[in-house]
Amino acid sequence: MEKKCGYIALAGRPNAGKSTFLNAALGEKVSIVSDKPQTTRNRILGVYHDDTTQIGFFDLPGIHKPKHAMNRVMMRMVHQGLDDADLVLHFIDVSVPLGSGDRFVHEFLAKKEVPVLVVANKMDLVNKAKVIPTLEKIHADFAPKDLIPISAKTGDNRDRVIEVVRNYLPESDFLFQADTLTDQPLRFMSQEFIREKILHYTREELPHAAAVTIESFTHHEEEGVYEISAVIYVEKATQRRIVLGKQGQMIAKIREGARRSLRTLLDQPVHLELYVKVNENWRNNDAILGDLNIN
Ligand SMILES: Nc1nc2c(ncn2[C@@H]2O[C@H](COP(=O)(O)OP(=O)(O)OP(=O)(O)O)[C@@H](O)[C@H]2O)c(=O)[nH]1
Ligand SMILES: [Mg+2]
C-alpha cells in the first residue's frame, strides 16, 4: 500500500470528546481530558503511526466566543490548526440534542477551504435507534463528506476513523520520526497533567479560573527522581481557599493525583510541590499566558 501522511484538525464544541479521541487513537495520553468545557487551551500535536500511515492530529480548543485575552489566543490557535490541516474532523456529542453550538461550529468550519468529516461521538451514551434522526439531521444540515459514529471513550469505531480519514490524506513520505508522539515538552505536559487534577476535583467557575505554571523542573538522573514545583493561579482569594480546602485537604488530593499521573508520564518517582497564588487578571496577563504557551 502507498504511504500516506498528513495533518488532521480535531474541531468542535468544547466537551465534544476531541482530546479523549486523540488519546484513544494514539493509545497514549498526550492531551488532558475533563468533564468541564474548555479543557484544552493549546494546539496539541499527537502523531498516529502505523506501517503505511502517519497522521499529525491537532487537538484544538473547543470553538467558542472568546471573552478574555486567553480565549482570543485559543481561538487563534483553532484558526491556525484548521489552516494547517489537510482535513478536519468535526466532533459532535450526540448524547445531547444538536444545538446552536454545533451550527456555529459548522458555519465556522464551512468558511475554511479544508474538507470536513463529522465524527458523531459518545455513541455509548445513546440508544442506537433513537440516535438515527440526529445522524440524519447532521447529514441533511451539515452535508459532511463522511459521518462516522464512534465512542472515543470505549474506543468503538476508532479504527474506522483511521481507515476513512486515510482516504483523504495525501500520498507522501513520512514526515515524523518513528518514535514521535507529540511536540509538547515534558515540562508543558506536566503543567497540563496537574491542571487536569484541578479540573477533576473542583467545580463551577474554578476550572476556568485556574492555570498551572511550572516554577522548577529538575531531573535527578542518578537518584532516578524528578523534582517539580508548580504554581496554581486562581483569580480570587475565595478560589484559593477552595483549592487549598479545609486543612489543606483539597490541595493534598490534587497533589497526590497529579504526582501519580506525573509518575506515569515521566516513568520515575516525582517530588511535587504546589503553591496557590491569586492573580485577579491572569487571563489577560501576557507573561502568565506566555508561561502557559498561550501566545
Ligand atoms: N460516555 C462518553 N464520554 C465521553 C466520550 N468521549 C469523551 N467523553 C467525556 O466527555 C468529556 C469531555 O471530553 P474531552 O475529551 O475533554 O472533550 P474536548 O472536546 O477535548 O473538550 P475541550 O478541550 O473542552 O474542547 C470527558 O468527561 C470525557 O470523558 C465518549 O465517547 N463517551
Ligand atoms: Mg480537549
XYZ file of C-alpha atoms and ligand atoms in Angstrom:
328
model
C 0.000 0.000 0.000
C 1.232 3.540 -0.736
C 2.402 5.661 2.185
C 0.144 8.438 3.379
C 0.914 11.248 5.745
C -0.831 14.469 6.681
C -2.399 16.705 9.301
C -5.899 16.401 10.680
C -7.522 19.008 12.931
C -9.940 17.939 15.671
C -12.588 20.625 15.962
C -15.921 21.019 17.663
C -17.713 22.450 20.648
C -15.968 22.322 23.991
C -16.503 18.950 25.703
C -17.330 17.011 22.500
C -14.560 14.471 23.173
C -11.715 15.631 20.899
C -8.945 15.071 23.423
C -10.399 11.731 24.503
C -10.317 10.643 20.874
C -6.734 11.787 20.398
C -5.556 9.757 23.374
C -7.539 6.740 22.187
C -6.177 6.981 18.637
C -2.603 7.185 19.900
C -3.005 4.681 22.719
C -1.161 7.177 24.936
C -2.253 10.133 26.958
C -0.971 13.319 25.359
C -3.906 15.642 25.945
C -5.780 16.222 29.175
C -9.486 15.445 29.465
C -12.208 16.654 31.790
C -15.965 16.879 32.024
C -15.708 20.692 32.143
C -15.866 22.660 28.869
C -12.750 24.481 27.570
C -10.274 21.983 28.956
C -7.839 22.214 26.038
C -6.248 25.658 25.772
C -3.477 24.979 23.249
C -2.962 23.367 19.883
C -1.614 19.965 20.822
C 0.047 17.733 18.262
C -0.311 13.985 18.631
C 1.125 11.660 15.995
C -0.529 8.411 14.947
C 1.699 5.789 13.314
C 1.139 2.515 11.529
C 3.031 0.751 8.740
C 1.581 2.824 5.926
C 0.153 5.895 7.630
C 1.296 8.812 9.749
C -1.240 11.349 10.948
C -0.394 14.530 12.798
C -3.557 15.221 14.765
C -4.043 18.759 16.046
C -6.144 18.644 19.173
C -7.640 22.126 19.374
C -9.534 24.165 21.953
C -13.307 23.883 21.618
C -14.796 26.529 19.329
C -16.437 29.262 21.421
C -16.941 33.016 21.560
C -13.914 34.471 23.380
C -14.273 36.817 26.355
C -10.702 37.085 27.679
C -7.323 37.619 26.032
C -6.655 33.937 26.769
C -9.697 32.845 24.804
C -8.873 35.103 21.889
C -5.483 33.397 21.637
C -7.166 29.998 21.973
C -9.394 30.832 19.022
C -6.366 31.994 17.041
C -4.847 28.560 17.658
C -8.041 26.993 16.341
C -7.714 29.032 13.144
C -4.062 28.089 12.747
C -4.784 24.417 13.335
C -7.549 24.454 10.741
C -5.437 26.365 8.229
C -2.569 23.869 8.532
C -4.758 20.777 8.223
C -5.475 18.538 5.217
C -8.765 17.508 6.768
C -10.994 18.474 9.704
C -12.962 16.171 11.954
C -15.990 17.993 13.381
C -16.730 16.248 16.665
C -20.382 16.286 17.686
C -21.580 14.952 21.034
C -24.699 13.021 20.005
C -25.730 12.362 23.601
C -27.106 15.922 23.727
C -29.519 17.466 21.197
C -27.947 19.050 18.135
C -27.870 22.730 19.013
C -26.802 26.227 18.063
C -23.246 25.499 19.259
C -22.845 22.775 16.618
C -24.323 25.041 13.953
C -21.897 27.759 14.961
C -19.020 25.278 14.567
C -20.380 24.097 11.213
C -20.515 27.651 9.857
C -17.101 28.398 11.288
C -15.613 25.361 9.516
C -17.502 25.996 6.279
C -15.569 29.264 5.868
C -12.348 27.263 5.591
C -11.327 25.530 2.383
C -10.497 22.240 4.053
C -12.804 19.174 3.757
C -14.854 18.337 6.866
C -15.970 14.944 8.136
C -18.302 14.600 11.104
C -17.461 12.304 13.981
C -20.655 11.548 15.927
C -19.171 10.876 19.345
C -20.421 9.393 22.630
C -22.451 6.678 20.892
C -22.098 4.573 24.048
C -24.454 7.006 25.820
C -27.326 6.775 23.342
C -29.919 4.295 22.227
C -28.850 3.278 18.702
C -32.374 3.531 17.286
C -33.133 6.869 18.915
C -29.959 8.467 17.605
C -30.757 7.812 13.932
C -32.820 11.021 13.485
C -29.903 13.030 14.907
C -27.477 11.412 12.463
C -29.917 12.086 9.599
C -30.211 15.694 10.676
C -26.434 16.077 10.704
C -26.334 14.666 7.168
C -29.089 16.959 5.959
C -27.945 20.167 7.641
C -24.153 19.905 7.521
C -23.632 17.698 4.418
C -20.330 16.270 5.698
C -18.148 14.261 3.281
C -18.482 11.357 5.706
C -20.155 10.740 9.052
C -18.601 8.259 11.441
C -20.358 7.284 14.673
C -17.865 6.410 17.419
C -17.286 6.202 21.112
C -13.956 7.819 21.903
C -14.306 6.542 25.439
C -14.802 2.834 24.684
C -12.699 3.005 21.522
C -15.627 1.741 19.448
C -15.084 2.525 15.716
C -11.810 4.298 16.426
C -10.079 2.164 13.775
C -12.820 3.003 11.317
C -11.976 6.705 11.713
C -8.349 5.998 10.781
C -9.484 3.904 7.807
C -11.776 6.629 6.487
C -9.501 9.612 7.061
C -6.661 7.785 5.324
C -8.563 8.230 2.034
C -8.331 11.986 2.402
C -4.626 12.170 3.189
C -2.035 12.968 0.547
C 0.387 10.310 -0.634
C 3.604 11.312 0.996
C 6.769 10.070 2.590
C 6.669 10.016 6.361
C 7.274 13.418 7.906
C 7.705 12.327 11.527
C 10.366 10.241 13.232
C 9.089 6.772 14.026
C 9.051 7.487 17.780
C 7.478 10.960 17.696
C 4.314 11.054 19.764
C 3.867 14.777 20.379
C 5.719 18.076 20.126
C 4.941 19.090 23.698
C 7.878 19.313 26.072
C 7.553 17.248 29.263
C 7.538 20.446 31.273
C 4.419 21.656 29.468
C 2.751 18.255 29.695
C 3.456 18.239 33.410
C 1.648 21.513 33.990
C -1.263 20.207 31.992
C -1.401 16.938 33.953
C -1.509 18.960 37.190
C -4.272 21.171 35.794
C -6.242 18.061 34.871
C -6.426 17.133 38.547
C -7.682 20.616 39.456
C -10.385 20.241 36.802
C -11.204 16.816 38.142
C -11.613 17.795 41.784
C -13.131 21.285 41.553
C -16.374 22.650 40.176
C -18.192 25.630 38.705
C -16.120 28.713 37.991
C -12.879 27.320 39.336
C -11.782 25.201 36.348
C -11.909 28.237 34.077
C -10.200 30.470 36.616
C -7.247 28.148 37.259
C -3.909 27.895 35.491
C -0.720 25.998 36.320
C 2.826 27.097 35.604
C 5.986 25.135 36.360
C 8.464 27.066 38.515
C 11.200 24.443 38.526
C 11.583 21.097 36.851
C 14.662 19.067 37.725
C 15.530 15.522 36.787
C 17.969 13.966 39.254
C 19.203 11.250 36.950
C 21.377 9.421 39.452
C 18.674 9.160 42.075
C 16.109 8.490 39.340
C 13.643 11.084 40.541
C 12.021 14.278 39.292
C 11.635 17.332 41.480
C 8.886 19.628 40.279
C 7.494 22.765 41.766
C 4.434 24.433 40.279
C 2.179 27.417 40.903
C -1.567 27.239 40.585
C -3.039 30.623 39.684
C -6.594 31.473 40.578
C -8.410 34.789 40.265
C -9.849 35.329 43.751
C -8.969 34.695 47.368
C -12.163 32.627 47.707
C -10.957 30.359 44.898
C -7.606 29.982 46.610
C -9.426 28.786 49.707
C -11.355 26.235 47.623
C -8.160 24.884 46.034
C -6.494 24.584 49.431
C -9.587 23.079 51.055
C -10.298 22.523 54.727
C -6.995 21.899 56.478
C -5.356 21.599 53.088
C -7.363 18.518 52.158
C -8.170 19.605 48.613
C -4.642 20.574 47.648
C -3.404 17.315 49.142
C -5.803 15.371 46.890
C -4.766 17.394 43.836
C -1.094 16.881 44.632
C -1.457 13.150 45.175
C -3.469 12.670 41.949
C -1.003 14.789 39.979
C 2.005 13.020 41.475
C 0.625 9.661 40.352
C -0.146 10.762 36.820
C 3.254 12.505 36.503
C 4.887 9.309 37.656
C 3.295 7.512 34.720
C 4.184 10.326 32.323
C 7.818 10.591 33.427
C 8.246 6.927 34.317
C 10.043 7.793 37.558
C 9.028 8.935 41.044
C 8.140 12.615 41.362
C 8.526 15.014 44.268
C 5.874 17.613 43.671
C 5.344 20.951 45.397
C 2.307 23.063 44.638
C 1.712 26.717 45.568
C -1.541 28.574 45.079
C -1.421 32.250 44.113
C -4.131 34.796 43.432
C -3.789 36.923 40.329
C -7.060 38.644 39.568
C -6.359 39.168 35.939
C -4.135 36.296 34.826
C -6.375 35.507 31.869
C -5.358 38.881 30.436
C -1.734 38.764 31.649
C 0.683 38.251 28.769
C 3.545 36.986 30.953
C 1.416 34.254 32.547
C -0.193 33.384 29.223
C 3.334 33.092 27.809
C 4.222 30.602 30.552
C 1.144 28.654 29.523
C 2.199 28.704 25.843
C -0.969 30.644 25.133
C 0.594 33.310 22.967
N -19.502 8.419 27.635
C -18.599 9.025 26.882
N -17.953 10.089 27.343
C -17.036 10.669 26.554
C -16.738 10.197 25.252
N -15.785 10.989 24.723
C -15.492 11.911 25.658
N -16.242 11.713 26.767
C -16.237 12.524 28.001
O -16.581 13.853 27.636
C -15.884 14.796 28.454
C -15.114 15.764 27.577
O -14.072 15.082 26.917
P -12.818 15.851 26.317
O -12.055 14.857 25.516
O -12.094 16.609 27.369
O -13.551 16.881 25.343
P -12.908 18.001 24.393
O -13.720 18.037 23.154
O -11.458 17.781 24.235
O -13.198 19.310 25.247
P -12.444 20.748 25.225
O -10.989 20.507 25.383
O -13.051 21.440 26.384
O -12.806 21.389 23.920
C -14.990 13.967 29.383
O -15.677 13.794 30.608
C -14.869 12.630 28.637
O -14.645 11.521 29.497
C -17.457 9.047 24.774
O -17.290 8.552 23.670
N -18.382 8.517 25.627
Mg -9.868 18.945 24.746
